[in-house]
Short mmCIF file of C-alpha atoms in Angstrom, two decimals:
data_model
loop_
_atom_site.label_atom_id
_atom_site.label_comp_id
_atom_site.label_asym_id
_atom_site.label_seq_id
_atom_site.Cartn_x
_atom_site.Cartn_y
_atom_site.Cartn_z
CA SER A 113 -19.50 28.03 17.89
CA SER A 114 -16.90 29.03 15.29
CA TRP A 115 -14.59 26.40 16.76
CA PHE A 116 -17.01 23.66 15.66
CA GLU A 117 -17.12 25.03 12.13
CA GLN A 118 -13.36 24.86 11.63
CA LYS A 119 -12.15 22.01 9.45
CA ALA A 120 -9.66 19.66 11.04
CA ALA A 121 -6.28 19.65 9.36
CA ALA A 122 -5.58 16.59 7.25
CA PRO A 123 -2.46 14.66 8.12
CA ALA A 124 0.69 15.71 6.33
CA PRO A 125 1.97 13.72 3.37
CA TRP A 126 4.91 12.49 5.49
CA GLN A 127 2.45 10.85 7.88
CA ILE A 128 0.83 9.00 5.00
CA ARG A 129 4.25 7.97 3.68
CA ARG A 130 5.06 6.69 7.16
CA ALA A 131 1.79 4.72 7.19
CA ILE A 132 2.58 3.19 3.80
CA ALA A 133 6.09 2.27 4.94
CA PHE A 134 4.62 0.63 8.03
CA ILE A 135 2.14 -1.37 5.95
CA ASP A 136 4.77 -2.38 3.39
CA GLY A 137 7.26 -3.34 6.10
CA HIS A 138 4.84 -5.37 8.20
CA ASN A 139 5.44 -8.95 7.12
CA SER A 140 4.42 -10.90 10.18
CA GLY A 141 0.72 -11.45 9.52
CA PRO A 142 -2.60 -9.64 9.47
CA LEU A 143 -2.72 -5.93 10.18
CA THR A 144 -5.65 -3.58 10.72
CA VAL A 145 -6.14 0.04 9.74
CA GLN A 146 -6.34 0.86 13.46
CA ASP A 147 -2.89 -0.76 13.94
CA VAL A 148 -1.52 1.51 11.21
CA ALA A 149 -3.08 4.65 12.71
CA GLU A 150 -1.63 3.82 16.12
CA ALA A 151 1.82 3.13 14.67
CA VAL A 152 1.83 6.48 12.88
CA GLY A 153 0.42 8.32 15.88
CA ILE A 154 -2.72 9.75 14.27
CA GLY A 155 -6.40 9.01 14.62
CA LEU A 156 -8.26 6.58 12.41
CA ARG A 157 -10.35 9.32 10.78
CA SER A 158 -7.24 11.39 10.08
CA LEU A 159 -5.56 8.39 8.47
CA GLN A 160 -8.60 7.80 6.28
CA GLU A 161 -8.78 11.46 5.26
CA GLY A 162 -5.05 11.58 4.56
CA PHE A 163 -5.14 8.52 2.32
CA ARG A 164 -8.18 9.87 0.48
CA ARG A 165 -6.55 13.25 -0.02
CA HIS A 166 -2.97 12.22 -0.78
CA LYS A 167 -3.28 8.74 -2.32
CA ARG A 168 -6.85 8.66 -3.70
CA ILE A 169 -7.42 5.26 -2.06
CA SER A 170 -8.70 4.29 1.35
CA PRO A 171 -6.22 2.88 3.85
CA HIS A 172 -8.41 -0.23 4.03
CA ASP A 173 -8.11 -0.81 0.26
CA TYR A 174 -4.36 -0.12 0.31
CA LEU A 175 -3.94 -2.58 3.16
CA LYS A 176 -6.06 -5.21 1.38
CA LEU A 177 -3.94 -4.89 -1.78
CA ALA A 178 -0.75 -5.20 0.27
CA ARG A 179 -2.10 -8.37 1.92
CA LEU A 180 -3.16 -9.81 -1.45
CA ASN A 181 0.34 -9.16 -2.82
CA ARG A 182 1.83 -11.02 0.15
CA VAL A 183 -0.49 -13.97 -0.46
CA ARG A 184 0.54 -14.00 -4.12
CA ALA A 185 4.24 -13.87 -3.26
CA GLU A 186 3.87 -16.83 -0.93
CA LEU A 187 1.83 -18.81 -3.46
CA LEU A 188 4.60 -18.26 -6.02
CA ASP A 189 7.34 -19.20 -3.53
CA PRO A 190 8.55 -22.75 -4.30
CA GLU A 191 9.68 -23.09 -0.67
CA SER A 192 6.17 -22.52 0.72
CA SER A 193 4.39 -25.71 1.78
CA ARG A 194 1.28 -24.18 3.35
CA SER A 195 -2.09 -24.72 1.73
CA ILE A 196 -3.75 -21.85 -0.12
CA GLU A 197 -6.31 -21.60 2.68
CA ALA A 198 -3.57 -21.47 5.35
CA VAL A 199 -1.73 -18.75 3.43
CA ALA A 200 -4.90 -16.71 3.05
CA ARG A 201 -5.75 -17.09 6.74
CA HIS A 202 -2.22 -16.09 7.74
CA TRP A 203 -2.63 -12.79 5.90
CA GLY A 204 -6.04 -12.10 7.39
CA PHE A 205 -8.47 -13.50 4.82
CA VAL A 206 -10.92 -15.64 6.78
CA ASN A 207 -13.75 -16.03 4.26
CA ARG A 208 -12.70 -18.33 1.40
CA GLY A 209 -15.32 -17.00 -1.02
CA HIS A 210 -14.47 -13.35 -0.46
CA PHE A 211 -10.76 -14.12 -0.64
CA ALA A 212 -11.08 -15.96 -3.96
CA LEU A 213 -13.18 -13.15 -5.44
CA GLU A 214 -10.82 -10.39 -4.28
CA TYR A 215 -7.79 -12.36 -5.47
CA ARG A 216 -9.29 -12.91 -8.91
CA GLN A 217 -10.24 -9.23 -9.18
CA ALA A 218 -6.72 -8.16 -8.22
CA PHE A 219 -4.72 -10.61 -10.35
CA GLY A 220 -7.07 -11.95 -13.01
CA GLU A 221 -6.66 -15.56 -11.95
CA GLN A 222 -7.59 -17.98 -9.18
CA PRO A 223 -5.12 -18.58 -6.32
CA SER A 224 -4.77 -22.20 -7.49
CA GLN A 225 -3.66 -20.97 -10.94
CA THR A 226 -0.99 -18.82 -9.28
CA ARG A 227 0.19 -21.77 -7.17
CA ARG A 228 0.68 -23.89 -10.32
CA LYS A 229 3.06 -21.25 -11.78
CA ARG A 230 5.80 -21.84 -9.21
#
């Protein structure tokens, strides 16, 4: 019974750094927290605990911010010809209303306002 009472060890900071590097280096489209956990070689719960402990943010929120930053970069790119909706979908935002709200909360402006800045 004492085995059940033992706390599981949180992942080491290097594992969280590896997860962040994986997220930041993944530029090919949408990514899930489960994808990150598998790439790092730890369980989903361990990844969540490690982010909470070492970064004070959930891996889901970190991933969402990374995706929002990629959307913003593409909207500012004068070479990009995709619509705002296509860009958002490419980075995993399928609900237009939620995307617009999250974008505005992150950057203080609508995606269309960002697009006009390029």
